[in-house]
PDB file of C-alpha atoms in Angstrom:
ATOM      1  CA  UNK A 302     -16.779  22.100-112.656  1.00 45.00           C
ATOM      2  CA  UNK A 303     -18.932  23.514-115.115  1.00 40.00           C
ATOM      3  CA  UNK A 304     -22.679  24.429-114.815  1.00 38.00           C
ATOM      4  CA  UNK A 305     -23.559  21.978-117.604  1.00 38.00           C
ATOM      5  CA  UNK A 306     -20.990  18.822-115.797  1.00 39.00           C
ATOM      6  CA  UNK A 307     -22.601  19.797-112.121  1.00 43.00           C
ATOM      7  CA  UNK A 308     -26.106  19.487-113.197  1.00 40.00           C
ATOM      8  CA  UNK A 309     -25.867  16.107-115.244  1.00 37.00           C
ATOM      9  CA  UNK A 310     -23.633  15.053-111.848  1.00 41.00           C
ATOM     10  CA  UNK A 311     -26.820  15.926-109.703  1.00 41.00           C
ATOM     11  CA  UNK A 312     -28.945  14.204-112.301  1.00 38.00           C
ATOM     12  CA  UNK A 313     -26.802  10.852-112.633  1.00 36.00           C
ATOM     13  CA  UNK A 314     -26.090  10.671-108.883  1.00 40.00           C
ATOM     14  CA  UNK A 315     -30.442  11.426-108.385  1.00 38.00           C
ATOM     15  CA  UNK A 316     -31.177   8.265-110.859  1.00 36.00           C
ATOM     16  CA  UNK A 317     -28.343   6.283-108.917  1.00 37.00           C
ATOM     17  CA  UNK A 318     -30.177   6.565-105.846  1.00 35.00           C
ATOM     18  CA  UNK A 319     -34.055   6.229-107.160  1.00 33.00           C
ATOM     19  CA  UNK A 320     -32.613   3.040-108.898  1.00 31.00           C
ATOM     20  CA  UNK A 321     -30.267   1.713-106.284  1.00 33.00           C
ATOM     21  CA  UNK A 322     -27.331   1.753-108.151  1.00 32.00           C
ATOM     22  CA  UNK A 323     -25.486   3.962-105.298  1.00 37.00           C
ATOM     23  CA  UNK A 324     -25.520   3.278-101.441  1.00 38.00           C
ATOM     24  CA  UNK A 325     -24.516   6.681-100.128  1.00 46.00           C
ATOM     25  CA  UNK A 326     -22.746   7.580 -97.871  1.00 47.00           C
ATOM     26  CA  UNK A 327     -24.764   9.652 -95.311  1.00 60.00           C
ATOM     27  CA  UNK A 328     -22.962  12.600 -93.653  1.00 65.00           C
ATOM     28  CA  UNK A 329     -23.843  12.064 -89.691  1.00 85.00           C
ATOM     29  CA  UNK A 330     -22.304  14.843 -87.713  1.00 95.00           C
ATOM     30  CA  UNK A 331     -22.567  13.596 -83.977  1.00 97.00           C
ATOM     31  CA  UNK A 332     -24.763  14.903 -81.492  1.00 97.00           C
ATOM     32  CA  UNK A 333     -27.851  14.868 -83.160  1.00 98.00           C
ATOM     33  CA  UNK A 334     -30.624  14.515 -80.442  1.00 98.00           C
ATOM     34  CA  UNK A 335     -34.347  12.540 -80.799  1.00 98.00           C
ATOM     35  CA  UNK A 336     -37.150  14.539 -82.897  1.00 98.00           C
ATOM     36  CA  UNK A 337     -38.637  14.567 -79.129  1.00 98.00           C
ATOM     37  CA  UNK A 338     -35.768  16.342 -77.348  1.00 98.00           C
ATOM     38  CA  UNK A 339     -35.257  18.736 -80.192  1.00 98.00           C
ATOM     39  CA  UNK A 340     -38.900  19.656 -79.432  1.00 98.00           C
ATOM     40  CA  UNK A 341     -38.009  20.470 -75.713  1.00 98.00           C
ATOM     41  CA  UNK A 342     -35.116  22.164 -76.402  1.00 98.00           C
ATOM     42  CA  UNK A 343     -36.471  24.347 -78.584  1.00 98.00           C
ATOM     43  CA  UNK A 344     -39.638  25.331 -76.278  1.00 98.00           C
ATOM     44  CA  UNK A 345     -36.564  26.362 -73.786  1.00 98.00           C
ATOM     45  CA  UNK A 346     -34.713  28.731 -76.422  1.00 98.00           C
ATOM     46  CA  UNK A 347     -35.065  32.371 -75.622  1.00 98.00           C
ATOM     47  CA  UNK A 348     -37.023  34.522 -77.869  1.00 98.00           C
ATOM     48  CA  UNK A 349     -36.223  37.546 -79.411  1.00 98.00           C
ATOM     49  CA  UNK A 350     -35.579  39.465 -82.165  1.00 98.00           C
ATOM     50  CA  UNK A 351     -31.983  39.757 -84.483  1.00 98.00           C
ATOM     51  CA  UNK A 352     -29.704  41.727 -83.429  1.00 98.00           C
ATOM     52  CA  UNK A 353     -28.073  44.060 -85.953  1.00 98.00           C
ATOM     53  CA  UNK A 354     -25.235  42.521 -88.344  1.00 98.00           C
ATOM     54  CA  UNK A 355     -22.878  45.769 -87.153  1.00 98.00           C
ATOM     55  CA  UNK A 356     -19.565  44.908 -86.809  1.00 98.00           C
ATOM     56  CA  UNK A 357     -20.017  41.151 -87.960  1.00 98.00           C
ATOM     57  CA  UNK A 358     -16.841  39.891 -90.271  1.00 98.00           C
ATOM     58  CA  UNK A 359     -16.551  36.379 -90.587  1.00 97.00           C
ATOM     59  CA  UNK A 360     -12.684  37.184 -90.029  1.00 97.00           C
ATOM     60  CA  UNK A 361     -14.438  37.275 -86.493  1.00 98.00           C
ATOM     61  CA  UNK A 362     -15.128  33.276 -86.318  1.00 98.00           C
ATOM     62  CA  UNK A 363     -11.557  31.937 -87.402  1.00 97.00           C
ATOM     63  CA  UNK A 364     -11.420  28.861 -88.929  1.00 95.00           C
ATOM     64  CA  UNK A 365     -10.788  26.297 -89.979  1.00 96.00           C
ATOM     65  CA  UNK A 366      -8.448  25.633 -87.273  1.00 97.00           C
ATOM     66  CA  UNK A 367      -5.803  22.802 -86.938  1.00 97.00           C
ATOM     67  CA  UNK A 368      -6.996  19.470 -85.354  1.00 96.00           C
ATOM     68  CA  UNK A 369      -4.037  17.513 -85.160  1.00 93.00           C
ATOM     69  CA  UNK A 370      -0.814  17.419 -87.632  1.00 94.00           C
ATOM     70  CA  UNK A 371      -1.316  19.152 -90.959  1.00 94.00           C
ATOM     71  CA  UNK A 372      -5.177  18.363 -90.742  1.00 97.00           C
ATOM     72  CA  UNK A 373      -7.641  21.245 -90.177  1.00 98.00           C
ATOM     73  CA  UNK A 374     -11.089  21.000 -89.678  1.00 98.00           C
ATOM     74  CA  UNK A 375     -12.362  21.046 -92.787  1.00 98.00           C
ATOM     75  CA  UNK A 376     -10.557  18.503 -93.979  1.00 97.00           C
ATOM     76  CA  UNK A 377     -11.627  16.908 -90.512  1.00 97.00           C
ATOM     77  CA  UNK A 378     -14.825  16.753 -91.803  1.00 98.00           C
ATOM     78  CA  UNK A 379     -14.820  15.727 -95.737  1.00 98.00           C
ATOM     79  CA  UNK A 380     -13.255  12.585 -93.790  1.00 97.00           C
ATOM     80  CA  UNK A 381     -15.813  12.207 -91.516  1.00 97.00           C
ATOM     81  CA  UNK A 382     -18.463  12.540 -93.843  1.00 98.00           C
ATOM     82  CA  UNK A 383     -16.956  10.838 -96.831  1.00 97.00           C
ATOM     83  CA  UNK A 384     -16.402   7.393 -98.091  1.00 97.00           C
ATOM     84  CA  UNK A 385     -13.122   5.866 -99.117  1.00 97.00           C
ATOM     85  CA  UNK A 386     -11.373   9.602 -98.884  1.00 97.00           C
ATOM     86  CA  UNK A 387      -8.007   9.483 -99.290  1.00 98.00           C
ATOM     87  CA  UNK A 388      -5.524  12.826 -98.516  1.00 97.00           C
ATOM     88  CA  UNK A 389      -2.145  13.461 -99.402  1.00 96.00           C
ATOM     89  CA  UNK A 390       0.583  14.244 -97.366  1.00 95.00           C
ATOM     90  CA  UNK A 391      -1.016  17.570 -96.421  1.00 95.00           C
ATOM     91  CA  UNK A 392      -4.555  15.878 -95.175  1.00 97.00           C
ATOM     92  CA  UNK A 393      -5.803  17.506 -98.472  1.00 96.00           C
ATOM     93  CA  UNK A 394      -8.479  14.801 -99.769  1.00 97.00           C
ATOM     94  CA  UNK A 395      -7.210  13.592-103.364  1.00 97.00           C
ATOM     95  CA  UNK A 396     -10.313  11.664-103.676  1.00 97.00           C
ATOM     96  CA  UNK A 397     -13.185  10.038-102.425  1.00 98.00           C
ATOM     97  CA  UNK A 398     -17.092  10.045-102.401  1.00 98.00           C
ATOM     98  CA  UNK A 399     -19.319  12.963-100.682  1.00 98.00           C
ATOM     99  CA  UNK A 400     -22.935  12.602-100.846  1.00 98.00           C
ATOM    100  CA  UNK A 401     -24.801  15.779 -99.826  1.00 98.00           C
ATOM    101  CA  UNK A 402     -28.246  15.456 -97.761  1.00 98.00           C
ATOM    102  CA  UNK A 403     -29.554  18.760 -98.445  1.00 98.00           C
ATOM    103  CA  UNK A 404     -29.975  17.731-102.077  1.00 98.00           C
ATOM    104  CA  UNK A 405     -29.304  14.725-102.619  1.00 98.00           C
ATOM    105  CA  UNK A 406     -26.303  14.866-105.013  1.00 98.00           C
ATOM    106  CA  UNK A 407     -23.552  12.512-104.640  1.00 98.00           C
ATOM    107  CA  UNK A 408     -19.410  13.896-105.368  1.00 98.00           C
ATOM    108  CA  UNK A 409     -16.161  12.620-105.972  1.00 98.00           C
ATOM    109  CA  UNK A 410     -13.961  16.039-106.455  1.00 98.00           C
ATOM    110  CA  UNK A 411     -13.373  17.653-102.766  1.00 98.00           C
ATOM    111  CA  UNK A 412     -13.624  21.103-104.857  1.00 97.00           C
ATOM    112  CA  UNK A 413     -17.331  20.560-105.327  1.00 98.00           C
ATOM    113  CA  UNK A 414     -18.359  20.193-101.392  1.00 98.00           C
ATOM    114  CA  UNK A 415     -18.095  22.337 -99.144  1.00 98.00           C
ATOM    115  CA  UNK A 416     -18.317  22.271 -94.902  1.00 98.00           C
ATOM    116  CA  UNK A 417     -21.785  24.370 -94.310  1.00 98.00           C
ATOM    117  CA  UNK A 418     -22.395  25.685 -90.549  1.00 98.00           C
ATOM    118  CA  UNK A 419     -25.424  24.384 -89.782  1.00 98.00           C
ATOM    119  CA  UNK A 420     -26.038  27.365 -88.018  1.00 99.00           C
ATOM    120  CA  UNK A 421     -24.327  30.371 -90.167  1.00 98.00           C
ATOM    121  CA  UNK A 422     -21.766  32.376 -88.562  1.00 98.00           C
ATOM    122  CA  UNK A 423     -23.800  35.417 -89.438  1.00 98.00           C
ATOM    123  CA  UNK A 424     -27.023  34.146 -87.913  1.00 98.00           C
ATOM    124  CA  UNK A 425     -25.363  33.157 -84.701  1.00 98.00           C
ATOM    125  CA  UNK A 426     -23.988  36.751 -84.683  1.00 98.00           C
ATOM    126  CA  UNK A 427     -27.546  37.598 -84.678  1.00 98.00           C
ATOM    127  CA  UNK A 428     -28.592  35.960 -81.861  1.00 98.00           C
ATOM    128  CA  UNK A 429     -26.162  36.111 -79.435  1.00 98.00           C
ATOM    129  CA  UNK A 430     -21.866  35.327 -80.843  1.00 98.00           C
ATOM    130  CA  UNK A 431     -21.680  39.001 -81.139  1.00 98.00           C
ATOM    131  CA  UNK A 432     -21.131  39.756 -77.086  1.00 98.00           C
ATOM    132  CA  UNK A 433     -18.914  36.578 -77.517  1.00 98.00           C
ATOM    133  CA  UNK A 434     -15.017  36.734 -77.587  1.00 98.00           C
ATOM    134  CA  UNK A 435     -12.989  35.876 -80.523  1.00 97.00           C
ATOM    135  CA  UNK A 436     -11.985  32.589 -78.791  1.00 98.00           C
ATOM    136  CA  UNK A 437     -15.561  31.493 -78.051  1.00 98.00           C
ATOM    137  CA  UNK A 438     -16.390  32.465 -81.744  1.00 98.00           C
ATOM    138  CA  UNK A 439     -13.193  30.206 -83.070  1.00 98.00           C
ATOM    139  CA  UNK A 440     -15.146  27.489 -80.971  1.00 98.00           C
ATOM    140  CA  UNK A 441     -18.090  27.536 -82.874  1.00 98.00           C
ATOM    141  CA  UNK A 442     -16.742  27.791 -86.086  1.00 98.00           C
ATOM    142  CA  UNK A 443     -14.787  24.645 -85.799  1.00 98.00           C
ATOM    143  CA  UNK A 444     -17.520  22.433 -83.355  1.00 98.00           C
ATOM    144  CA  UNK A 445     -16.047  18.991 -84.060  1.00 98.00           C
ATOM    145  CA  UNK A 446     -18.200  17.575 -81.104  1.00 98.00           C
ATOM    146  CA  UNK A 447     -21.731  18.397 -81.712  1.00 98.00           C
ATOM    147  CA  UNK A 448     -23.982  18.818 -85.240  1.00 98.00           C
ATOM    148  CA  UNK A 449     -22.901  22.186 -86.380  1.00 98.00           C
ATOM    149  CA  UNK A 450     -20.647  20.854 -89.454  1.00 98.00           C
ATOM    150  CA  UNK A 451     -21.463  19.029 -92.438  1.00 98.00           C
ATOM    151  CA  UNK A 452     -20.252  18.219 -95.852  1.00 98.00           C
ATOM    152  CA  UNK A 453     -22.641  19.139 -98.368  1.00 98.00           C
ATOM    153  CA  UNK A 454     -22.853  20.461-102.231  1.00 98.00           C
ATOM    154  CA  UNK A 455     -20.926  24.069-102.154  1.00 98.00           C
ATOM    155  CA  UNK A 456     -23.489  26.129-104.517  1.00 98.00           C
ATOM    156  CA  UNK A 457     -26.492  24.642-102.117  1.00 98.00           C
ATOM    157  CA  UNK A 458     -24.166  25.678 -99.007  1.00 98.00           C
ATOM    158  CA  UNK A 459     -23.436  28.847-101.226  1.00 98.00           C
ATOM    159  CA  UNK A 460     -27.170  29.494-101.669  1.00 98.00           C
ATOM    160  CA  UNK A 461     -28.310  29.148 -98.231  1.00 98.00           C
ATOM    161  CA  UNK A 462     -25.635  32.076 -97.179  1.00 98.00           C
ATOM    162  CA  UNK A 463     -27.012  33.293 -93.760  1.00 98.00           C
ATOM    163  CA  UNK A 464     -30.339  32.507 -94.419  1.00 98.00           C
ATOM    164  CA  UNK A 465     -32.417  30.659 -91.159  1.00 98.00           C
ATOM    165  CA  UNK A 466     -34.908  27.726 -91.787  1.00 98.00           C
ATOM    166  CA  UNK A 467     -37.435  30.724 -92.124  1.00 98.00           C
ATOM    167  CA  UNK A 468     -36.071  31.524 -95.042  1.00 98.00           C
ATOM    168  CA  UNK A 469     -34.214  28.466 -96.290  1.00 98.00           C
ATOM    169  CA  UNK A 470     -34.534  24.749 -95.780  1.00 98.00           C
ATOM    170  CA  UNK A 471     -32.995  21.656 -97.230  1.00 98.00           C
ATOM    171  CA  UNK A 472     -34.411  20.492-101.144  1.00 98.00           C
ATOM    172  CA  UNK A 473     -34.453  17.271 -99.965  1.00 98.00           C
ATOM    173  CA  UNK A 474     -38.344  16.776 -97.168  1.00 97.00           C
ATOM    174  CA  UNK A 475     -36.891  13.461 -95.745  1.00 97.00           C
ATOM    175  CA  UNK A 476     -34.150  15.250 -94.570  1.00 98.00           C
ATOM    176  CA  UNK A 477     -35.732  18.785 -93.147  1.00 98.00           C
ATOM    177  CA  UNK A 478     -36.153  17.139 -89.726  1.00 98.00           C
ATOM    178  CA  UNK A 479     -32.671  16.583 -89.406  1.00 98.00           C
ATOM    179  CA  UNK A 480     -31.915  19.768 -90.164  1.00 98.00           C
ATOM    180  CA  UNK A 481     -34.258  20.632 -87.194  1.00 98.00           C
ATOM    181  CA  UNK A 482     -32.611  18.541 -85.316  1.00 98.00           C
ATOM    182  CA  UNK A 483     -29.071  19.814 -85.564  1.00 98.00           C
ATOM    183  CA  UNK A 484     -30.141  23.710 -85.819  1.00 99.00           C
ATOM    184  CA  UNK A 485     -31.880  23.084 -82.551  1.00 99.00           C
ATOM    185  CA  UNK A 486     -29.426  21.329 -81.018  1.00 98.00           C
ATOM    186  CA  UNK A 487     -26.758  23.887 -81.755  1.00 98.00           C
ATOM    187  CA  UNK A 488     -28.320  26.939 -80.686  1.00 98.00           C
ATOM    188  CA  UNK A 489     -28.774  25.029 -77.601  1.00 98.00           C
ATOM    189  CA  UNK A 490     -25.550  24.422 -76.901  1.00 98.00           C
ATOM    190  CA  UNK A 491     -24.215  27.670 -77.753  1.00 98.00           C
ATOM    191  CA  UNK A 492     -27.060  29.522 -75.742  1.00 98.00           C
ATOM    192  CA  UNK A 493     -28.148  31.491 -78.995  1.00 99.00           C
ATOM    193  CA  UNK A 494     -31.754  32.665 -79.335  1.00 98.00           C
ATOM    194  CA  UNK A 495     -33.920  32.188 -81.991  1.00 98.00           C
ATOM    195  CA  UNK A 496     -36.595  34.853 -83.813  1.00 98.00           C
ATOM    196  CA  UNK A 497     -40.435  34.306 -83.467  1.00 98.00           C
ATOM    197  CA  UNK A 498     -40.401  32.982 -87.208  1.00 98.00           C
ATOM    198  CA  UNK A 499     -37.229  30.748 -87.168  1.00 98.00           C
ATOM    199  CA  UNK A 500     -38.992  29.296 -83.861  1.00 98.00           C
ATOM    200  CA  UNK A 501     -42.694  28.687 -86.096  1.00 98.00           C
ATOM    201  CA  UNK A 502     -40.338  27.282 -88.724  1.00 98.00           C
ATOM    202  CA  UNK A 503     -38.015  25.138 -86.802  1.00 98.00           C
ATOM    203  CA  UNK A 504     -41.935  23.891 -84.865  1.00 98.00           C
ATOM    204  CA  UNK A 505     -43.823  22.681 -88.185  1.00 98.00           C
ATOM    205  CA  UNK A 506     -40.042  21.006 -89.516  1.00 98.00           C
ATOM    206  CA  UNK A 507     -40.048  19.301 -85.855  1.00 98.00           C
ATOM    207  CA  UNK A 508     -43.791  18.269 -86.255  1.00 96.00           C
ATOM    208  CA  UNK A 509     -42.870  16.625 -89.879  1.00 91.00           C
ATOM    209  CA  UNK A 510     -40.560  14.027 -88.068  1.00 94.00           C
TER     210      UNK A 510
END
């Protein structure tokens, strides 16, 4: 898509939704705890600085593995997160509707979303996935059962790189505490640590809720 057709498609799907012409679609990944718990959980995350980037390749976190059949887990998760998606014969969606909550933008071309870890593979190298084994790391990179996957707009996803929520946070403020939510949660899960300014960052998103 070009530059001109993806802007007027983030300006026609914004009036849409200011007007109510569009009910989207929200992509929910599960596991998603309370405002309150991510609070705790967060308090109980260790503390420390990065860890260097040497070594890291993202060749290290394999994915996107096969879920069942022909199906992979990205295409696991335009399903999930889409409406009325239909795939061919190789899961491959042919079409459907994606609307993206870190901007706002609704889609109906698979080619224009992509599947953003929450948590980037480069950060959790960072704090902690680097001492893990390649299984462990496949794991991560595919975590179907809690909120570490999500649909959204690829040049946002494509923007945010490995950037924490120091650094980069959702356009959309209704949404940033969500995004709390599920970075929390993760790093929780996965017993990652978190830097003194993520943690200040990830606090005042938390307090927003």
């Amino acid at each position: 898509m070009s530059k001109v057709n993806r802007t007027i498609g983030v300006l026609v799907a914004t009036a849409a939704l200011t007007f109510g012409f569009v009910s989207p679609a929200l992509a929910t990944p599960p596991g998603i705890p309370p405002a309150s718990t991510a609070r705790t959980e967060l308090a109980t995350l260790t503390v420390r600085a990065d860890g260097p980037m040497t070594g890291y390749s993202r060749d290290k976190f394999p994915h996107w593995s096969t879920v069942s059949g022909s199906c992979n887990t990205r295409e696991a998760v335009l399903k999930r997160d889409g409406t009325n998606v239909v795939t061919d014969s190789s899961c491959a969606a042919t079409s459907g509707r994606w609307f993206s909550p870190y901007d706002g933008a609704t889609w109906t071309a698979a080619s224009d979303v992509d599947i953003d870890h929450v948590v980037p593979l480069a950060a959790a190298w960072r704090s902690g996935a680097a001492s893990w084994d390649q299984t462990k790391r496949q794991r991560f990179a595919n975590d179907l059962d809690g909120p570490q996957l999500i649909a959204v707009t690829d040049n946002v996803n494509q923007a945010k790189g490995d950037q924490g929520p120091e650094k980069w946070q959702p356009s959309v403020a209704s949404y940033k505490c969500t995004y709390a939510r599920m970075w929390v949660r993760t790093k929780k899960t996965w017993g990652l640590s978190v830097n003194s300014a993520e943690k200040t960052a990830l606090n005042g998103m938390l307090t927003n809720c």
